[in-house]
JSON list of C-alpha atoms in Angstrom, two decimals:
[
{"chain": "A", "resi": 1, "resn": "HIS", "atom": "CA", "xyz": [-16.62, -114.67, 11.50]},
{"chain": "A", "resi": 2, "resn": "GLY", "atom": "CA", "xyz": [-16.63, -116.05, 8.98]},
{"chain": "A", "resi": 3, "resn": "VAL", "atom": "CA", "xyz": [-14.30, -118.26, 5.25]},
{"chain": "A", "resi": 4, "resn": "HIS", "atom": "CA", "xyz": [-15.76, -116.69, 2.13]},
{"chain": "A", "resi": 5, "resn": "GLY", "atom": "CA", "xyz": [-13.71, -118.38, -0.66]},
{"chain": "A", "resi": 6, "resn": "GLY", "atom": "CA", "xyz": [-10.75, -118.83, 1.85]},
{"chain": "A", "resi": 7, "resn": "GLU", "atom": "CA", "xyz": [-10.55, -115.38, 3.01]},
{"chain": "A", "resi": 8, "resn": "TYR", "atom": "CA", "xyz": [-11.91, -113.83, 6.71]},
{"chain": "A", "resi": 9, "resn": "GLN", "atom": "CA", "xyz": [-14.80, -111.86, 6.37]},
{"chain": "A", "resi": 10, "resn": "PRO", "atom": "CA", "xyz": [-15.75, -110.24, 10.04]},
{"chain": "A", "resi": 11, "resn": "PHE", "atom": "CA", "xyz": [-19.07, -110.29, 11.04]},
{"chain": "A", "resi": 12, "resn": "ASP", "atom": "CA", "xyz": [-20.61, -107.15, 10.72]},
{"chain": "A", "resi": 13, "resn": "GLY", "atom": "CA", "xyz": [-23.94, -107.27, 13.05]},
{"chain": "A", "resi": 14, "resn": "ILE", "atom": "CA", "xyz": [-21.41, -106.55, 15.97]},
{"chain": "A", "resi": 15, "resn": "VAL", "atom": "CA", "xyz": [-22.72, -103.23, 17.37]},
{"chain": "A", "resi": 16, "resn": "LEU", "atom": "CA", "xyz": [-20.60, -101.69, 20.75]},
{"chain": "A", "resi": 17, "resn": "THR", "atom": "CA", "xyz": [-23.10, -99.63, 22.20]},
{"chain": "A", "resi": 18, "resn": "ASP", "atom": "CA", "xyz": [-25.39, -98.75, 25.17]},
{"chain": "A", "resi": 19, "resn": "THR", "atom": "CA", "xyz": [-28.91, -99.70, 23.95]},
{"chain": "A", "resi": 20, "resn": "PHE", "atom": "CA", "xyz": [-30.87, -97.16, 25.81]},
{"chain": "A", "resi": 21, "resn": "GLN", "atom": "CA", "xyz": [-28.43, -94.55, 24.68]},
{"chain": "A", "resi": 22, "resn": "MET", "atom": "CA", "xyz": [-28.80, -94.93, 21.50]},
{"chain": "A", "resi": 23, "resn": "PHE", "atom": "CA", "xyz": [-32.24, -94.20, 21.31]},
{"chain": "A", "resi": 24, "resn": "GLU", "atom": "CA", "xyz": [-31.98, -91.29, 23.60]},
{"chain": "A", "resi": 25, "resn": "ASP", "atom": "CA", "xyz": [-32.98, -87.86, 21.84]},
{"chain": "A", "resi": 26, "resn": "GLY", "atom": "CA", "xyz": [-29.95, -86.09, 20.91]},
{"chain": "A", "resi": 27, "resn": "ASP", "atom": "CA", "xyz": [-27.56, -89.14, 21.49]},
{"chain": "A", "resi": 28, "resn": "PRO", "atom": "CA", "xyz": [-24.34, -87.90, 20.08]},
{"chain": "A", "resi": 29, "resn": "ASP", "atom": "CA", "xyz": [-22.81, -89.89, 17.35]},
{"chain": "A", "resi": 30, "resn": "ASP", "atom": "CA", "xyz": [-19.68, -91.58, 17.26]},
{"chain": "A", "resi": 31, "resn": "LYS", "atom": "CA", "xyz": [-19.08, -90.96, 13.56]},
{"chain": "A", "resi": 32, "resn": "LEU", "atom": "CA", "xyz": [-15.42, -89.11, 13.85]},
{"chain": "A", "resi": 33, "resn": "ILE", "atom": "CA", "xyz": [-13.89, -91.98, 16.58]},
{"chain": "A", "resi": 34, "resn": "PHE", "atom": "CA", "xyz": [-15.65, -95.31, 15.72]},
{"chain": "A", "resi": 35, "resn": "PRO", "atom": "CA", "xyz": [-17.26, -94.75, 12.29]},
{"chain": "A", "resi": 36, "resn": "VAL", "atom": "CA", "xyz": [-17.67, -98.17, 11.56]},
{"chain": "A", "resi": 37, "resn": "ASN", "atom": "CA", "xyz": [-19.75, -99.27, 14.69]},
{"chain": "A", "resi": 38, "resn": "ASN", "atom": "CA", "xyz": [-21.80, -95.75, 14.57]},
{"chain": "A", "resi": 39, "resn": "GLU", "atom": "CA", "xyz": [-22.81, -96.71, 10.74]},
{"chain": "A", "resi": 40, "resn": "ARG", "atom": "CA", "xyz": [-23.92, -100.10, 12.23]},
{"chain": "A", "resi": 41, "resn": "VAL", "atom": "CA", "xyz": [-25.74, -98.30, 15.63]},
{"chain": "A", "resi": 42, "resn": "GLU", "atom": "CA", "xyz": [-27.76, -96.41, 12.92]},
{"chain": "A", "resi": 43, "resn": "ALA", "atom": "CA", "xyz": [-28.86, -99.44, 10.52]},
{"chain": "A", "resi": 44, "resn": "GLN", "atom": "CA", "xyz": [-30.04, -101.27, 13.67]},
{"chain": "A", "resi": 45, "resn": "LYS", "atom": "CA", "xyz": [-31.92, -98.52, 14.67]},
{"chain": "A", "resi": 46, "resn": "ARG", "atom": "CA", "xyz": [-33.66, -98.33, 11.18]},
{"chain": "A", "resi": 47, "resn": "ALA", "atom": "CA", "xyz": [-33.99, -102.03, 11.50]},
{"chain": "A", "resi": 48, "resn": "PRO", "atom": "CA", "xyz": [-37.30, -103.51, 12.17]},
{"chain": "A", "resi": 49, "resn": "ILE", "atom": "CA", "xyz": [-37.48, -105.84, 15.38]},
{"chain": "A", "resi": 50, "resn": "ARG", "atom": "CA", "xyz": [-39.70, -108.11, 16.10]},
{"chain": "A", "resi": 51, "resn": "VAL", "atom": "CA", "xyz": [-38.30, -110.46, 18.68]},
{"chain": "A", "resi": 52, "resn": "ILE", "atom": "CA", "xyz": [-36.15, -109.67, 21.63]},
{"chain": "A", "resi": 53, "resn": "VAL", "atom": "CA", "xyz": [-34.54, -112.21, 23.77]},
{"chain": "A", "resi": 54, "resn": "GLY", "atom": "CA", "xyz": [-32.69, -110.93, 27.47]},
{"chain": "A", "resi": 55, "resn": "ASN", "atom": "CA", "xyz": [-31.41, -111.50, 30.45]},
{"chain": "A", "resi": 56, "resn": "PRO", "atom": "CA", "xyz": [-31.50, -107.43, 31.37]},
{"chain": "A", "resi": 57, "resn": "PRO", "atom": "CA", "xyz": [-29.27, -106.66, 35.35]},
{"chain": "A", "resi": 58, "resn": "TYR", "atom": "CA", "xyz": [-31.67, -107.23, 37.56]},
{"chain": "A", "resi": 59, "resn": "ARG", "atom": "CA", "xyz": [-31.33, -104.63, 40.54]},
{"chain": "A", "resi": 60, "resn": "GLY", "atom": "CA", "xyz": [-31.36, -100.80, 39.87]},
{"chain": "A", "resi": 61, "resn": "GLN", "atom": "CA", "xyz": [-28.98, -99.75, 42.80]},
{"chain": "A", "resi": 62, "resn": "ALA", "atom": "CA", "xyz": [-25.25, -99.65, 41.99]},
{"chain": "A", "resi": 63, "resn": "SER", "atom": "CA", "xyz": [-23.27, -101.90, 43.86]},
{"chain": "A", "resi": 64, "resn": "SER", "atom": "CA", "xyz": [-19.76, -101.60, 45.61]},
{"chain": "A", "resi": 65, "resn": "ASP", "atom": "CA", "xyz": [-17.63, -103.36, 42.67]},
{"chain": "A", "resi": 66, "resn": "GLU", "atom": "CA", "xyz": [-20.22, -101.66, 40.17]},
{"chain": "A", "resi": 67, "resn": "PRO", "atom": "CA", "xyz": [-20.78, -97.93, 41.83]},
{"chain": "A", "resi": 68, "resn": "SER", "atom": "CA", "xyz": [-21.60, -96.00, 37.88]},
{"chain": "A", "resi": 69, "resn": "ASP", "atom": "CA", "xyz": [-23.75, -99.14, 36.78]},
{"chain": "A", "resi": 70, "resn": "ALA", "atom": "CA", "xyz": [-27.06, -97.81, 37.84]},
{"chain": "A", "resi": 71, "resn": "ASN", "atom": "CA", "xyz": [-26.21, -94.22, 38.33]},
{"chain": "A", "resi": 72, "resn": "LEU", "atom": "CA", "xyz": [-26.44, -93.67, 34.25]},
{"chain": "A", "resi": 73, "resn": "GLN", "atom": "CA", "xyz": [-29.30, -91.56, 33.44]},
{"chain": "A", "resi": 74, "resn": "TYR", "atom": "CA", "xyz": [-31.50, -92.05, 30.42]},
{"chain": "A", "resi": 75, "resn": "PRO", "atom": "CA", "xyz": [-33.85, -89.01, 30.07]},
{"chain": "A", "resi": 76, "resn": "THR", "atom": "CA", "xyz": [-36.21, -90.04, 26.79]},
{"chain": "A", "resi": 77, "resn": "LEU", "atom": "CA", "xyz": [-36.12, -93.73, 28.31]},
{"chain": "A", "resi": 78, "resn": "ASP", "atom": "CA", "xyz": [-37.35, -92.55, 31.87]},
{"chain": "A", "resi": 79, "resn": "GLU", "atom": "CA", "xyz": [-39.90, -90.00, 30.05]},
{"chain": "A", "resi": 80, "resn": "ARG", "atom": "CA", "xyz": [-41.87, -93.31, 28.73]},
{"chain": "A", "resi": 81, "resn": "ILE", "atom": "CA", "xyz": [-41.90, -94.93, 31.94]},
{"chain": "A", "resi": 82, "resn": "SER", "atom": "CA", "xyz": [-43.13, -92.37, 34.05]},
{"chain": "A", "resi": 83, "resn": "SER", "atom": "CA", "xyz": [-45.89, -91.51, 31.51]},
{"chain": "A", "resi": 84, "resn": "THR", "atom": "CA", "xyz": [-46.69, -95.46, 31.31]},
{"chain": "A", "resi": 85, "resn": "PHE", "atom": "CA", "xyz": [-45.63, -97.79, 34.24]},
{"chain": "A", "resi": 86, "resn": "GLY", "atom": "CA", "xyz": [-45.44, -94.61, 36.85]},
{"chain": "A", "resi": 87, "resn": "GLU", "atom": "CA", "xyz": [-48.63, -93.13, 35.27]},
{"chain": "A", "resi": 88, "resn": "ALA", "atom": "CA", "xyz": [-50.95, -96.25, 36.34]},
{"chain": "A", "resi": 89, "resn": "SER", "atom": "CA", "xyz": [-49.12, -96.68, 39.41]},
{"chain": "A", "resi": 90, "resn": "LYS", "atom": "CA", "xyz": [-51.21, -96.28, 42.37]},
{"chain": "A", "resi": 91, "resn": "ALA", "atom": "CA", "xyz": [-47.73, -96.57, 44.83]},
{"chain": "A", "resi": 92, "resn": "ARG", "atom": "CA", "xyz": [-46.39, -93.21, 46.27]},
{"chain": "A", "resi": 93, "resn": "THR", "atom": "CA", "xyz": [-42.82, -94.07, 45.72]},
{"chain": "A", "resi": 94, "resn": "ARG", "atom": "CA", "xyz": [-41.65, -95.11, 42.26]},
{"chain": "A", "resi": 95, "resn": "THR", "atom": "CA", "xyz": [-38.31, -94.92, 42.25]},
{"chain": "A", "resi": 96, "resn": "SER", "atom": "CA", "xyz": [-37.84, -98.77, 41.39]},
{"chain": "A", "resi": 97, "resn": "VAL", "atom": "CA", "xyz": [-39.92, -98.40, 38.40]},
{"chain": "A", "resi": 98, "resn": "TYR", "atom": "CA", "xyz": [-36.20, -96.68, 37.35]},
{"chain": "A", "resi": 99, "resn": "ASP", "atom": "CA", "xyz": [-34.77, -100.12, 37.72]},
{"chain": "A", "resi": 100, "resn": "SER", "atom": "CA", "xyz": [-32.56, -101.89, 34.80]},
{"chain": "A", "resi": 101, "resn": "TYR", "atom": "CA", "xyz": [-34.83, -104.07, 34.55]},
{"chain": "A", "resi": 102, "resn": "ILE", "atom": "CA", "xyz": [-37.79, -102.20, 34.54]},
{"chain": "A", "resi": 103, "resn": "ARG", "atom": "CA", "xyz": [-36.33, -99.98, 31.56]},
{"chain": "A", "resi": 104, "resn": "ALA", "atom": "CA", "xyz": [-35.37, -102.82, 29.75]},
{"chain": "A", "resi": 105, "resn": "LEU", "atom": "CA", "xyz": [-39.36, -104.12, 29.64]},
{"chain": "A", "resi": 106, "resn": "ARG", "atom": "CA", "xyz": [-40.09, -100.37, 28.37]},
{"chain": "A", "resi": 107, "resn": "TRP", "atom": "CA", "xyz": [-37.44, -100.22, 25.54]},
{"chain": "A", "resi": 108, "resn": "ALA", "atom": "CA", "xyz": [-38.16, -103.54, 24.40]},
{"chain": "A", "resi": 109, "resn": "SER", "atom": "CA", "xyz": [-41.83, -103.00, 24.48]},
{"chain": "A", "resi": 110, "resn": "ASP", "atom": "CA", "xyz": [-41.62, -99.85, 22.74]},
{"chain": "A", "resi": 111, "resn": "ARG", "atom": "CA", "xyz": [-39.17, -101.50, 20.17]},
{"chain": "A", "resi": 112, "resn": "ILE", "atom": "CA", "xyz": [-41.03, -103.96, 18.88]},
{"chain": "A", "resi": 113, "resn": "SER", "atom": "CA", "xyz": [-43.42, -101.42, 17.92]},
{"chain": "A", "resi": 114, "resn": "ASP", "atom": "CA", "xyz": [-47.19, -102.68, 17.35]},
{"chain": "A", "resi": 115, "resn": "SER", "atom": "CA", "xyz": [-46.04, -106.34, 16.65]},
{"chain": "A", "resi": 116, "resn": "GLY", "atom": "CA", "xyz": [-43.24, -109.06, 18.11]},
{"chain": "A", "resi": 117, "resn": "VAL", "atom": "CA", "xyz": [-41.90, -110.91, 21.23]},
{"chain": "A", "resi": 118, "resn": "VAL", "atom": "CA", "xyz": [-40.22, -110.21, 23.95]},
{"chain": "A", "resi": 119, "resn": "ALA", "atom": "CA", "xyz": [-38.86, -112.91, 26.43]},
{"chain": "A", "resi": 120, "resn": "PHE", "atom": "CA", "xyz": [-36.92, -111.96, 29.16]},
{"chain": "A", "resi": 121, "resn": "VAL", "atom": "CA", "xyz": [-35.30, -113.58, 32.55]},
{"chain": "A", "resi": 122, "resn": "THR", "atom": "CA", "xyz": [-35.78, -111.08, 34.96]},
{"chain": "A", "resi": 123, "resn": "ASN", "atom": "CA", "xyz": [-35.91, -109.85, 38.99]},
{"chain": "A", "resi": 124, "resn": "ASN", "atom": "CA", "xyz": [-39.79, -111.04, 39.72]},
{"chain": "A", "resi": 125, "resn": "GLY", "atom": "CA", "xyz": [-40.38, -108.02, 41.94]},
{"chain": "A", "resi": 126, "resn": "TRP", "atom": "CA", "xyz": [-42.30, -106.82, 39.52]},
{"chain": "A", "resi": 127, "resn": "LEU", "atom": "CA", "xyz": [-45.26, -109.45, 39.89]},
{"chain": "A", "resi": 128, "resn": "THR", "atom": "CA", "xyz": [-46.28, -108.43, 43.53]},
{"chain": "A", "resi": 129, "resn": "SER", "atom": "CA", "xyz": [-44.95, -105.37, 44.51]},
{"chain": "A", "resi": 130, "resn": "LYS", "atom": "CA", "xyz": [-46.52, -101.95, 45.23]},
{"chain": "A", "resi": 131, "resn": "THR", "atom": "CA", "xyz": [-44.66, -100.20, 42.22]},
{"chain": "A", "resi": 132, "resn": "GLY", "atom": "CA", "xyz": [-45.35, -103.05, 39.88]},
{"chain": "A", "resi": 133, "resn": "ASP", "atom": "CA", "xyz": [-48.82, -102.06, 39.62]},
{"chain": "A", "resi": 134, "resn": "GLY", "atom": "CA", "xyz": [-48.45, -100.19, 37.04]},
{"chain": "A", "resi": 135, "resn": "LEU", "atom": "CA", "xyz": [-46.63, -101.97, 34.93]},
{"chain": "A", "resi": 136, "resn": "ARG", "atom": "CA", "xyz": [-48.63, -104.76, 35.02]},
{"chain": "A", "resi": 137, "resn": "LEU", "atom": "CA", "xyz": [-51.41, -102.89, 34.17]},
{"chain": "A", "resi": 138, "resn": "SER", "atom": "CA", "xyz": [-49.42, -101.50, 31.26]},
{"chain": "A", "resi": 139, "resn": "LEU", "atom": "CA", "xyz": [-48.19, -104.76, 30.07]},
{"chain": "A", "resi": 140, "resn": "ALA", "atom": "CA", "xyz": [-51.96, -106.07, 29.81]},
{"chain": "A", "resi": 141, "resn": "GLN", "atom": "CA", "xyz": [-52.63, -102.62, 28.06]},
{"chain": "A", "resi": 142, "resn": "GLU", "atom": "CA", "xyz": [-49.80, -103.44, 25.33]},
{"chain": "A", "resi": 143, "resn": "PHE", "atom": "CA", "xyz": [-49.36, -106.66, 24.67]},
{"chain": "A", "resi": 144, "resn": "SER", "atom": "CA", "xyz": [-51.61, -109.84, 23.27]},
{"chain": "A", "resi": 145, "resn": "SER", "atom": "CA", "xyz": [-50.59, -112.35, 25.17]},
{"chain": "A", "resi": 146, "resn": "ILE", "atom": "CA", "xyz": [-48.66, -112.88, 28.23]},
{"chain": "A", "resi": 147, "resn": "TRP", "atom": "CA", "xyz": [-46.75, -115.82, 30.06]},
{"chain": "A", "resi": 148, "resn": "VAL", "atom": "CA", "xyz": [-45.17, -115.57, 32.94]},
{"chain": "A", "resi": 149, "resn": "LEU", "atom": "CA", "xyz": [-43.34, -118.36, 35.41]},
{"chain": "A", "resi": 150, "resn": "ASP", "atom": "CA", "xyz": [-42.45, -117.12, 38.25]},
{"chain": "A", "resi": 151, "resn": "LEU", "atom": "CA", "xyz": [-39.32, -119.42, 39.62]},
{"chain": "A", "resi": 152, "resn": "LYS", "atom": "CA", "xyz": [-39.79, -117.73, 43.07]},
{"chain": "A", "resi": 153, "resn": "GLY", "atom": "CA", "xyz": [-35.44, -118.21, 45.09]},
{"chain": "A", "resi": 154, "resn": "ASN", "atom": "CA", "xyz": [-36.03, -114.41, 46.69]},
{"chain": "A", "resi": 155, "resn": "SER", "atom": "CA", "xyz": [-33.72, -114.86, 49.76]},
{"chain": "A", "resi": 156, "resn": "ARG", "atom": "CA", "xyz": [-33.94, -111.29, 51.02]},
{"chain": "A", "resi": 157, "resn": "SER", "atom": "CA", "xyz": [-35.97, -109.16, 53.08]},
{"chain": "A", "resi": 158, "resn": "GLY", "atom": "CA", "xyz": [-35.91, -112.13, 55.70]},
{"chain": "A", "resi": 159, "resn": "LYS", "atom": "CA", "xyz": [-37.53, -114.99, 53.45]},
{"chain": "A", "resi": 160, "resn": "PRO", "atom": "CA", "xyz": [-34.75, -117.66, 53.50]},
{"chain": "A", "resi": 161, "resn": "SER", "atom": "CA", "xyz": [-34.51, -118.98, 49.93]},
{"chain": "A", "resi": 162, "resn": "ASN", "atom": "CA", "xyz": [-34.94, -122.48, 50.79]},
{"chain": "A", "resi": 163, "resn": "THR", "atom": "CA", "xyz": [-38.81, -121.61, 51.56]},
{"chain": "A", "resi": 164, "resn": "GLU", "atom": "CA", "xyz": [-39.22, -120.17, 48.30]},
{"chain": "A", "resi": 165, "resn": "GLY", "atom": "CA", "xyz": [-37.38, -123.31, 46.76]},
{"chain": "A", "resi": 166, "resn": "GLY", "atom": "CA", "xyz": [-33.51, -121.74, 45.99]},
{"chain": "A", "resi": 167, "resn": "ASN", "atom": "CA", "xyz": [-32.12, -120.01, 43.25]},
{"chain": "A", "resi": 168, "resn": "VAL", "atom": "CA", "xyz": [-30.49, -121.97, 40.30]},
{"chain": "A", "resi": 169, "resn": "PHE", "atom": "CA", "xyz": [-29.13, -118.48, 39.14]},
{"chain": "A", "resi": 170, "resn": "GLY", "atom": "CA", "xyz": [-27.16, -118.14, 42.34]},
{"chain": "A", "resi": 171, "resn": "VAL", "atom": "CA", "xyz": [-28.68, -114.34, 42.92]},
{"chain": "A", "resi": 172, "resn": "ARG", "atom": "CA", "xyz": [-30.21, -113.32, 46.20]},
{"chain": "A", "resi": 173, "resn": "VAL", "atom": "CA", "xyz": [-33.60, -111.88, 44.35]},
{"chain": "A", "resi": 174, "resn": "GLY", "atom": "CA", "xyz": [-36.78, -114.02, 43.07]},
{"chain": "A", "resi": 175, "resn": "ILE", "atom": "CA", "xyz": [-36.38, -114.73, 39.07]},
{"chain": "A", "resi": 176, "resn": "SER", "atom": "CA", "xyz": [-39.44, -114.72, 36.67]},
{"chain": "A", "resi": 177, "resn": "ILE", "atom": "CA", "xyz": [-39.51, -115.52, 32.74]},
{"chain": "A", "resi": 178, "resn": "LEU", "atom": "CA", "xyz": [-42.07, -113.46, 30.66]},
{"chain": "A", "resi": 179, "resn": "ILE", "atom": "CA", "xyz": [-42.80, -114.02, 27.32]},
{"chain": "A", "resi": 180, "resn": "ALA", "atom": "CA", "xyz": [-45.08, -111.40, 26.16]},
{"chain": "A", "resi": 181, "resn": "VAL", "atom": "CA", "xyz": [-46.71, -111.38, 22.54]},
{"chain": "A", "resi": 182, "resn": "LYS", "atom": "CA", "xyz": [-47.67, -107.83, 20.84]},
{"chain": "A", "resi": 183, "resn": "LYS", "atom": "CA", "xyz": [-50.08, -107.96, 18.09]},
{"chain": "A", "resi": 184, "resn": "PRO", "atom": "CA", "xyz": [-51.75, -104.92, 16.50]},
{"chain": "A", "resi": 185, "resn": "LYS", "atom": "CA", "xyz": [-55.00, -104.59, 18.27]},
{"chain": "A", "resi": 186, "resn": "SER", "atom": "CA", "xyz": [-56.27, -108.36, 18.63]},
{"chain": "A", "resi": 187, "resn": "GLY", "atom": "CA", "xyz": [-58.54, -107.20, 21.96]},
{"chain": "A", "resi": 188, "resn": "GLU", "atom": "CA", "xyz": [-58.45, -108.16, 25.81]},
{"chain": "A", "resi": 189, "resn": "CYS", "atom": "CA", "xyz": [-54.92, -109.39, 26.61]},
{"chain": "A", "resi": 190, "resn": "THR", "atom": "CA", "xyz": [-54.69, -113.65, 27.88]},
{"chain": "A", "resi": 191, "resn": "ILE", "atom": "CA", "xyz": [-52.27, -113.80, 30.58]},
{"chain": "A", "resi": 192, "resn": "HIS", "atom": "CA", "xyz": [-51.03, -117.48, 31.70]}
]
């Protein structure tokens, strides 16, 4: 919010929405219930976005305290994942390519189109997992330059976190920071 000439001026950039859902084919409008919010959703969908910075959810499996969190369906987004990350994968089981943070990577790459920057703090499972092979290959094909900082910290699967240096985020999964730059057809991807 702000004050302009002594009067309160609300910030008109706030959009209350499920980011993935708002780009689903056939997503219903909320014109009757939330007309102002719906106008903001439509304006955001039309706006060119060139930088996406985020900290998407790290896990794909619903927990007991958030039972419906990972059970949401995004057929359009999941089809994009299947035709890119999933198609490029040699893994037999590909269910983890639909984890929330993987969905966020797919959505962000598509949203910036052919140029921009995606910077995420994520689960680091995609760096070495068998099911991450298609994701790694696709990112290298879609982006011009990629920087990855593996902060490690995995305390699952019998790995004591002290062997990986602990985890400053207070979660049991390992963490990575990804910065990916996309330029129109700039040749082979450089990975740092």
